Coordinates of C-alpha atoms and ligand atoms in Angstrom, one line a residue:
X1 CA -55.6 -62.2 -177.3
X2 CA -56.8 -59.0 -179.2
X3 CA -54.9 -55.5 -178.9
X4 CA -54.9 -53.9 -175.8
X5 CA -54.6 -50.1 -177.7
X6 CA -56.6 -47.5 -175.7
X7 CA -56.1 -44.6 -177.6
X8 CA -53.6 -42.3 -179.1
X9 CA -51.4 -39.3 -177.9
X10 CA -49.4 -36.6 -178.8
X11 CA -45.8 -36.8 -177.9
X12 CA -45.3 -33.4 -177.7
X13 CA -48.2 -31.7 -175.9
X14 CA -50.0 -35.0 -174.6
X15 CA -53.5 -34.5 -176.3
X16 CA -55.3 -37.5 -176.6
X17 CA -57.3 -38.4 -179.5
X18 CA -59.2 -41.6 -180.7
X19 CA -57.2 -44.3 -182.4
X20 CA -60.7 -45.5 -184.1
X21 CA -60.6 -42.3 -186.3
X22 CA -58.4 -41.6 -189.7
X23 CA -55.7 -39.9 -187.6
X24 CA -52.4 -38.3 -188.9
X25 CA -50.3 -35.7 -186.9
X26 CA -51.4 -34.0 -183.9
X27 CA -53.9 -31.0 -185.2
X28 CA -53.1 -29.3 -182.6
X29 CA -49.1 -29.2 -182.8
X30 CA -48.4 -30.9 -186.0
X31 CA -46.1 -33.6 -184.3
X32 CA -46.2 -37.4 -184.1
X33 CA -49.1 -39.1 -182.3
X34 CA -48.2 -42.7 -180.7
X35 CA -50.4 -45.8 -179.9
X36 CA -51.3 -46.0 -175.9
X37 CA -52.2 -49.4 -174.8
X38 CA -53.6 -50.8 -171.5
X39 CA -50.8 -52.6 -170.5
X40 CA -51.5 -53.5 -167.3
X41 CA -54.4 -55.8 -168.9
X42 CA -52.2 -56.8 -171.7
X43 CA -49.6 -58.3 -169.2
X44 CA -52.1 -61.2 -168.0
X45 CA -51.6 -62.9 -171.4
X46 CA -48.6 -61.4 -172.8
X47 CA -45.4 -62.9 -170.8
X48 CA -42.4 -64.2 -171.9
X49 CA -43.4 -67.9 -171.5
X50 CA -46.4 -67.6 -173.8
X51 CA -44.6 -66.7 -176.5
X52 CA -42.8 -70.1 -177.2
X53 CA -44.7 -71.2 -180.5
X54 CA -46.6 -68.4 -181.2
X55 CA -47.0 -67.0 -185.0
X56 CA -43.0 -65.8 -186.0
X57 CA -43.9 -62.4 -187.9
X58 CA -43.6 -59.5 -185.7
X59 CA -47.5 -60.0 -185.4
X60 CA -46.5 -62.5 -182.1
X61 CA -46.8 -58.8 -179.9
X62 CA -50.7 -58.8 -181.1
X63 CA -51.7 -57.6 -177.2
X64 CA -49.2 -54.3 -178.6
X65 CA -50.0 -54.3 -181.8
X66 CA -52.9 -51.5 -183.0
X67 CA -55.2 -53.7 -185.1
X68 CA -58.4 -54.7 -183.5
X69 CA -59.9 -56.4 -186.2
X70 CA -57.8 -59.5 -186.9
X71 CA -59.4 -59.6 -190.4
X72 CA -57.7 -56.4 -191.3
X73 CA -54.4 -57.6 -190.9
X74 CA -52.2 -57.6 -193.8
X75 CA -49.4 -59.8 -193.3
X76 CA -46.1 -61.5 -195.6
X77 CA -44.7 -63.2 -192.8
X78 CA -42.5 -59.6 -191.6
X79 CA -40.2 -59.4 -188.8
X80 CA -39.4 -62.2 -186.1
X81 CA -35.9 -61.9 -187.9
X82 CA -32.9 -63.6 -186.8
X83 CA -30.6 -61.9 -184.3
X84 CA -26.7 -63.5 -185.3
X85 CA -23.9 -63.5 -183.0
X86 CA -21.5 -62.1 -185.0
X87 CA -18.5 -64.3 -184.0
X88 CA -16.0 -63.6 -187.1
X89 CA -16.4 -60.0 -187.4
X90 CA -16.7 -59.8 -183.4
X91 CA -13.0 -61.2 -183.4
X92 CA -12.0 -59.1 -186.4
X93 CA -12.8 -56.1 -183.5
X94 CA -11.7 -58.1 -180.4
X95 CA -15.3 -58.3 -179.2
X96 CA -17.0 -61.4 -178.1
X97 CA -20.7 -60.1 -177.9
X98 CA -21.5 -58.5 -180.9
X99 CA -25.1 -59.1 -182.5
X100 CA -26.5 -58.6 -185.8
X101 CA -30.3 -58.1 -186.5
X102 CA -30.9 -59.0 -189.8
X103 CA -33.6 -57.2 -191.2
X104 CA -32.6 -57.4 -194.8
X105 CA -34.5 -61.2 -194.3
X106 CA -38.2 -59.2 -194.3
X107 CA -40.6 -58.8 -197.3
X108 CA -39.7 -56.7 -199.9
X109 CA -36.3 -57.1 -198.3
X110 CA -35.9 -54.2 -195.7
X111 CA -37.5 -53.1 -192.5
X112 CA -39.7 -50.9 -194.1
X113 CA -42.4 -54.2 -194.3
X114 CA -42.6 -54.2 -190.6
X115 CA -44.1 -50.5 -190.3
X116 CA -46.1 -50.7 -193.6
X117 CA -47.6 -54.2 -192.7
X118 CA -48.7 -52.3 -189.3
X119 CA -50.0 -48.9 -191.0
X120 CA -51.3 -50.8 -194.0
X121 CA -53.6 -53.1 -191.7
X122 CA -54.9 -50.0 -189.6
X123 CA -55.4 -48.1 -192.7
X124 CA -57.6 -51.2 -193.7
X125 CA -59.5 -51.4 -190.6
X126 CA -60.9 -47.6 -190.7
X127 CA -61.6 -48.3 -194.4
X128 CA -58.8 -46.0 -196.2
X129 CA -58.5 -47.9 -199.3
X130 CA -56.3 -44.9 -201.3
X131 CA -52.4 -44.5 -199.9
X132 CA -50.1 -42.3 -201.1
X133 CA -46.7 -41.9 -199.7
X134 CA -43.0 -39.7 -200.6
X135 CA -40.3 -42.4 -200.3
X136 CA -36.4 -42.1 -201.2
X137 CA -36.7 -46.1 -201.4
X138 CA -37.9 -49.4 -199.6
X139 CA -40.7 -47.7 -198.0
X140 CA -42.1 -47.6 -201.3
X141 CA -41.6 -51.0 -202.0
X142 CA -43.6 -51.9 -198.9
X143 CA -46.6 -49.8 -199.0
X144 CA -47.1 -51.5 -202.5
X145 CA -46.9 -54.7 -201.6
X146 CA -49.2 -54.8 -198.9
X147 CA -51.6 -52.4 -200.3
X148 CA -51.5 -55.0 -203.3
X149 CA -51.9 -57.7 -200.5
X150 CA -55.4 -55.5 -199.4
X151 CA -56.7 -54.7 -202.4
X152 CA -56.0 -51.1 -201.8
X153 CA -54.8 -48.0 -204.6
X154 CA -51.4 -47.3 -204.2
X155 CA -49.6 -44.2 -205.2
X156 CA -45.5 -43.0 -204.7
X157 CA -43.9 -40.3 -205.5
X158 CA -40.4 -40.8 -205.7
X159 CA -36.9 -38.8 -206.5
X160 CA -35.9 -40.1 -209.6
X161 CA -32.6 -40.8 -207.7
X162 CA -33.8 -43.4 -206.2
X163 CA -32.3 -46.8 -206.5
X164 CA -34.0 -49.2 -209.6
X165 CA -35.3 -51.9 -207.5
X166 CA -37.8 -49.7 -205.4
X167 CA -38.9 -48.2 -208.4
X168 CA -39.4 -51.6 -210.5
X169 CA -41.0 -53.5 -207.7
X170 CA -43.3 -50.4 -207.0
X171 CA -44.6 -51.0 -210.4
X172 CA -44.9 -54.7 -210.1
X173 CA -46.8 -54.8 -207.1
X174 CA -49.0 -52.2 -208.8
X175 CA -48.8 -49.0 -207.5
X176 CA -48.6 -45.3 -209.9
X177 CA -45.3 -44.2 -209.8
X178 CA -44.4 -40.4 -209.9
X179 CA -41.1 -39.9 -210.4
X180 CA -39.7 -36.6 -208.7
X181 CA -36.9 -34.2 -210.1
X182 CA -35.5 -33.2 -206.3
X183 CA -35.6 -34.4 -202.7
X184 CA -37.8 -36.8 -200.7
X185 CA -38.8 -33.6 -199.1
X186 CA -40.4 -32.3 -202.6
X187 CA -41.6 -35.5 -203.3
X188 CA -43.6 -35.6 -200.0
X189 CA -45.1 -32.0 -201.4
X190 CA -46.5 -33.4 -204.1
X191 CA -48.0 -36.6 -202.3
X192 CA -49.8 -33.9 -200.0
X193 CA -50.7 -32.3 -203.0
X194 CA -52.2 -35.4 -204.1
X195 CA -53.8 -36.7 -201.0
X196 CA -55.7 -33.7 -201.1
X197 CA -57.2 -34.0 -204.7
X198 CA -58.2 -37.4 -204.6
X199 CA -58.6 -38.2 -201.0
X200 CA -55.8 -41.0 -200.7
X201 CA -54.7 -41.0 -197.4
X202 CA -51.1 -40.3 -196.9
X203 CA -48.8 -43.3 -195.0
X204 CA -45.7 -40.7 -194.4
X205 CA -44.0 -42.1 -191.6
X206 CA -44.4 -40.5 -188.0
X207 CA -46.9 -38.8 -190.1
X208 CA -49.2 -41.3 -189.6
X209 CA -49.4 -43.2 -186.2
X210 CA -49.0 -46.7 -186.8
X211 CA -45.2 -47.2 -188.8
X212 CA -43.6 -46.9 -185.8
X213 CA -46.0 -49.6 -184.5
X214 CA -44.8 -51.9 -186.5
X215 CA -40.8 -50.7 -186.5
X216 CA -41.3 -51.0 -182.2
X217 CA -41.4 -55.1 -182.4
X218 CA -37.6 -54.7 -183.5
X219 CA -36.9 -54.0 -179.9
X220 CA -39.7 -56.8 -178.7
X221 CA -37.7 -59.2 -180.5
X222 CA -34.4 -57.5 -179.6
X223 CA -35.5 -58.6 -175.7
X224 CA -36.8 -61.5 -176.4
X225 CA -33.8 -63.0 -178.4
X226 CA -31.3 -62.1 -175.6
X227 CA -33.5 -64.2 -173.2
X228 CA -35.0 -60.8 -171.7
X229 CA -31.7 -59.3 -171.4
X230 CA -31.3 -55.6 -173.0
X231 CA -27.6 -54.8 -174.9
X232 CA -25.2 -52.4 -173.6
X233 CA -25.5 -50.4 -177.2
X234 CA -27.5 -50.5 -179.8
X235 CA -26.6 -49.2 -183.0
X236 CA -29.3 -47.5 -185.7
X237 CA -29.2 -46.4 -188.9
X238 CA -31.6 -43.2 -188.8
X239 CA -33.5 -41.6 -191.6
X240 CA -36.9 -40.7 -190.3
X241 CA -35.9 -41.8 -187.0
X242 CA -39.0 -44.2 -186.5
X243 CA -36.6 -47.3 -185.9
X244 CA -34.6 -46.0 -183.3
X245 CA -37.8 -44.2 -181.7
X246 CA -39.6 -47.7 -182.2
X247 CA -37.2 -49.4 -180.1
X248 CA -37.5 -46.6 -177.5
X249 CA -41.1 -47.2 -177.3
X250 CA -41.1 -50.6 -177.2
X251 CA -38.8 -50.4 -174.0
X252 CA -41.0 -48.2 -171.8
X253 CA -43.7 -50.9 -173.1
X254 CA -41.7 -53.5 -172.2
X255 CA -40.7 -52.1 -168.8
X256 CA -44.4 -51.1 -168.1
X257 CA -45.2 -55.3 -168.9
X258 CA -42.1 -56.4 -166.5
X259 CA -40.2 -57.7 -169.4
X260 CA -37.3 -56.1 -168.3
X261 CA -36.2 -53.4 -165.6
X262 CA -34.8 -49.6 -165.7
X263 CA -31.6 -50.5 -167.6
X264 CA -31.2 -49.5 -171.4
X265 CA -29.0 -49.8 -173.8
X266 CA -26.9 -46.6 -175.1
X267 CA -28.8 -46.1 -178.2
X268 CA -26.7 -45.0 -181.4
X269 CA -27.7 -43.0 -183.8
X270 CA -25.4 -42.9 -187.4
X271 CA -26.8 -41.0 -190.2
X272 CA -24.5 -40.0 -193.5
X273 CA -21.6 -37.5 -193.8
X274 CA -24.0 -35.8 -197.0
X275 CA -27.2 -35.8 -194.7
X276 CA -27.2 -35.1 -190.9
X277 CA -29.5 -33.1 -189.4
X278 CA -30.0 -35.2 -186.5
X279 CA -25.8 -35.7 -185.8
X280 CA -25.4 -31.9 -186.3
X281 CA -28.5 -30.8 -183.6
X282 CA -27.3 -33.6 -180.9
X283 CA -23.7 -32.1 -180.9
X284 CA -25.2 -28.7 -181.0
X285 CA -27.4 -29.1 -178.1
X286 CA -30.8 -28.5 -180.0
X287 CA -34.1 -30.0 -179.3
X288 CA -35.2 -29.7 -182.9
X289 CA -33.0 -30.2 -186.2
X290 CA -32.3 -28.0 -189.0
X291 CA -33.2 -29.2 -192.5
X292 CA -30.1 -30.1 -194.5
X293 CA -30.1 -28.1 -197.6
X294 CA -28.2 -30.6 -200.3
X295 CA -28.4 -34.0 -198.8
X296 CA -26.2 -36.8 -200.6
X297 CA -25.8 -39.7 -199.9
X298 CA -25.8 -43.2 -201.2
X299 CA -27.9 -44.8 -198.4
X300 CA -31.3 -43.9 -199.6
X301 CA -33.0 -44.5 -196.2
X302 CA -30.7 -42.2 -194.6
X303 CA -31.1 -39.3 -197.2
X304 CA -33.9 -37.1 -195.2
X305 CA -32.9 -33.7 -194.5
X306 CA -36.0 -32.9 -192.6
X307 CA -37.6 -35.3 -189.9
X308 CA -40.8 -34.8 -188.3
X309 CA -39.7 -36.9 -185.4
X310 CA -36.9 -35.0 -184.6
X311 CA -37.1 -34.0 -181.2
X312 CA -37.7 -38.0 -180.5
X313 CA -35.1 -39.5 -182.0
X314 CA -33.2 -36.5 -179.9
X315 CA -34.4 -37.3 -176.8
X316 CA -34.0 -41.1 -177.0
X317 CA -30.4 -40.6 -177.7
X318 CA -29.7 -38.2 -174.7
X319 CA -31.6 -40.1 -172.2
X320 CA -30.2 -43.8 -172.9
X321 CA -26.9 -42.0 -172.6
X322 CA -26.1 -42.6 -176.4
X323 CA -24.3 -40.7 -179.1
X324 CA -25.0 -40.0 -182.7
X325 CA -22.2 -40.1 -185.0
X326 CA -21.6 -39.8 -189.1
X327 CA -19.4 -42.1 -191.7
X328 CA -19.3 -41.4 -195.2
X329 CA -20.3 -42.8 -198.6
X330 CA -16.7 -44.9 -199.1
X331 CA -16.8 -46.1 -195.2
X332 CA -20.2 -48.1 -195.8
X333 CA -19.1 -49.6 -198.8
X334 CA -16.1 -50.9 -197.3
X335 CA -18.2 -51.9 -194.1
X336 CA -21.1 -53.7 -196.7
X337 CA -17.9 -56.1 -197.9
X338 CA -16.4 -56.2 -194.4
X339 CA -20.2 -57.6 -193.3
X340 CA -20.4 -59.6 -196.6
X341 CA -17.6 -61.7 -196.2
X342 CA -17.0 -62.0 -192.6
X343 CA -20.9 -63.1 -191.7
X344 CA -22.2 -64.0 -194.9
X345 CA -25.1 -61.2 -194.5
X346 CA -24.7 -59.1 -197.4
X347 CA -26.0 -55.5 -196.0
X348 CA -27.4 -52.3 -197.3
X349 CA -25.5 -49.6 -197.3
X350 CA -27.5 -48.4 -194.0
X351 CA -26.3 -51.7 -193.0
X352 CA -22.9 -51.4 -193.4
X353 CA -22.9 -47.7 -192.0
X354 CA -23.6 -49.3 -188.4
X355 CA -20.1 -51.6 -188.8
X356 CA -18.6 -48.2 -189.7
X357 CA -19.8 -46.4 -186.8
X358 CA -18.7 -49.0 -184.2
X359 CA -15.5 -49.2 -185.4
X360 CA -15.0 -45.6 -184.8
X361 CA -16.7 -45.7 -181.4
X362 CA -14.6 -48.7 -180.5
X363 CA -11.5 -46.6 -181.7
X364 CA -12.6 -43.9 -179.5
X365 CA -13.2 -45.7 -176.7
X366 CA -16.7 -44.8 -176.5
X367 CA -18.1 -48.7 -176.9
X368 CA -15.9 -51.2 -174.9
X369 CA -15.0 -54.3 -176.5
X370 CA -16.4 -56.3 -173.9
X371 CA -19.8 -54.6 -174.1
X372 CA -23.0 -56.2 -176.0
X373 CA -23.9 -54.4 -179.1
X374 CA -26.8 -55.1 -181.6
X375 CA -26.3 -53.7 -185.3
X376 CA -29.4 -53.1 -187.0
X377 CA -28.7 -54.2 -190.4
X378 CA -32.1 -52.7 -192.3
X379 CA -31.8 -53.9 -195.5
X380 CA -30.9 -56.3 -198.1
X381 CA -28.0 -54.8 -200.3
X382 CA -29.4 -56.3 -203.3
X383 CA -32.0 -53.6 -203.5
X384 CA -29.2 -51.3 -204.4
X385 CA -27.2 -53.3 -206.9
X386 CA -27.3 -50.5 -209.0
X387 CA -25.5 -48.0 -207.4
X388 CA -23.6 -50.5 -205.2
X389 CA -22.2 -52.9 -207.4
X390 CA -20.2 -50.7 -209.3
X391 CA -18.6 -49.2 -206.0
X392 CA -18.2 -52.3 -204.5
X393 CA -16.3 -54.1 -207.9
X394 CA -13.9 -51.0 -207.9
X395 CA -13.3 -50.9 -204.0
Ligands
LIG401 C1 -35.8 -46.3 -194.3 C2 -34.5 -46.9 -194.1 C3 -33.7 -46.5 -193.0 C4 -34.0 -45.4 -192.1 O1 -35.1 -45.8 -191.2 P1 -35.8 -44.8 -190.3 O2 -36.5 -45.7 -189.3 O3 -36.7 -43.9 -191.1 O4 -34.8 -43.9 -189.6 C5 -32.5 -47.2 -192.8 N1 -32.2 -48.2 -193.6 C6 -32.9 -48.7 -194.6 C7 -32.4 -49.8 -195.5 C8 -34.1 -48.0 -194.9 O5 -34.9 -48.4 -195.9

């Protein structure tokens, strides 16, 4: 049951390109390219009864998955996480169908190894041996891990900001480390830089087609774990966006296969009070965001003042009838202890900002309590002991 990719096109202007070339934006536009697949052949093997013991990484989608050469794929056992009905924290809110997805369960301990495990394995099948990517955190983690799992030259660049785990396991699993006085945004200038020197090819997310790949099987399972039902809301922290534009994708694809019908769920986007960009053009009306001059925040993932997926994460929010929403720095930590102790999943702070925003949007009457909603918890909290556990021992 080998991919069923067909090629890959831009989401803005609809060029086409080949997916069996190197590819990274569109040349034409400069905006994300996404994975095509022939799913009308991919249905005749891919159905909801034939996935019953198949393998439980996110790699069970292979028919939707980009990787044509199954010797090229890099796996640790990422995604196929475990969806938790939230019963005590569900009653704490007077909701009965509240969901969390745990992703804090994956390799390297955050979602991050889902869209790196994809990119890594495609970068391995068209023979890029050389990565280089700007990351505020986990990503960076995950690139070197499977990169160290492919025998492949790893480099980061990195704000020296950046929470201690992501830069000690970066090191562990081998990569060079660059450590960056500024934002992610100057850090990804100087992994450009680099790419161009010494031909590594650079795993940016969005900027390169296959992350959002990987992120897309956390809708798959989503489906799949509800018994082929979709939520009511769904509820995403967003950086870079490719999460919540995963999950998007994945429903069209899904849709397209007969997994499920029209229906969506309202799709949430939270993002922090020190880094917006997103929040700030979806209340203004824009198609397009505005770079955030002095992001600050404490969520790493969600510090990106500039995303080159913008307009997606945009549309995907209007059209599932969805909102987008900030909570500060002191509402996550008090929403990573909520979490803790009422479902023993100890969150990141990205985590805990989804708790935070559906308790607002419960309070505002904008999610019912009767409706289904499925936090995306996308870390582990114990990548950010650091900067956590002194907050969290003083709150
Ligand atoms: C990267 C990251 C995010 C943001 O993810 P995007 O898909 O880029 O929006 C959220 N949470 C954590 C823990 C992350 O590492």
């Amino acid at each position: 049951m080998p991919s069923h990719i067909t090629h890959l096109e831009c989401t803005l202007c609809g060029k086409i390109y080949s997916h069996r070339e190197p590819m990274r934006l569109c040349p034409d536009d400069a905006k994300p390219l996404y994975a095509r697949y022939d799913l009308a052949s991919a249905v005749k093997t891919l159905t909801p009864t034939s996935l019953p013991g198949r393998v439980s990484s996110m790699w069970r989608y292979e028919e939707v998955m980009p990787v044509e050469q199954p010797e090229s794929i890099m796996t640790l056992g990422e995604g196929f996480t475990p969806l938790f009905n939230a019963h005590r924290l569900g009653e704490s809110l007077g909701m009965n169908s509240l969901f969390i997805k745990d992703e804090g369960v994956n390799p390297t301990g955050s979602f991050k190894a889902r869209g790196l495990s994809a990119a890594v394995s495609m970068a391995h099948q068209l023979g890029q041996m050389k990565l280089t990517m700007p990351s505020a955190g986990n990503a960076a983690g995950a690139m070197s891990a499977y990169a160290a799992k492919a025998g492949m030259e790893a480099h980061v660049f990195m704000p020296e900001d950046a929470p201690e785990a992501n830069k000690i396991e970066s090191i562990a699993y081998g990569a060079k480390l660059t450590l960056v006085k500024g934002f992610i945004t100057d850090a990804g200038k100087l992994s450009a830089e680099a790419a161009e020197k010494h031909g590594l090819f650079d795993v940016s997310t969005l900027r390169e087609p296959y992350r959002v790949e990987g992120k897309k099987t956390m809708g798959y399972e989503i489906v799949e774990q509800l018994g082929f039902e979709v939520p009511d809301v769904i509820i995403y922290p967003t950086g870079g966006g490719t999460g919540i534009v995963g999950i998007w994708k994945a429903l069209d694809e899904m849709e397209a296969l007969g997994w499920v019908g029209s229906e969506r769920p309202r799709m949430v986007c939270v993002q922090a009070e020190g880094c917006a960009p997103i929040v700030t053009a979806f209340r203004n009306g824009a198609e397009f965001a505005e770079p955030v001059q002095d992001p600050h925040t404490l969520a790493a993932g969600m510090r990106v003042p500039a995303a080159v997926g913008d307009f997606l994460v945009l549309r995907a929010v209007r059209e599932s009838g969805g909102t987008a929403v900030t909570v500060s720095d002191p509402e996550m930590v008090e929403s990573v202890k909520k979490m803790a102790s009422h479902e023993g999943i100890f969150p990141a702070p990205e985590g805990g900002a989804t708790l935070s925003a559906l308790e607002q949007l419960v309070e505002s009457g904008e999610i019912s309590r009767s409706e289904r909603v499925v936090l995306l918890n996308t870390g582990s909290a114990l990548k950010y002991l650091d900067l956590l556990g002194p907050l969290l021992a003083s709150s």
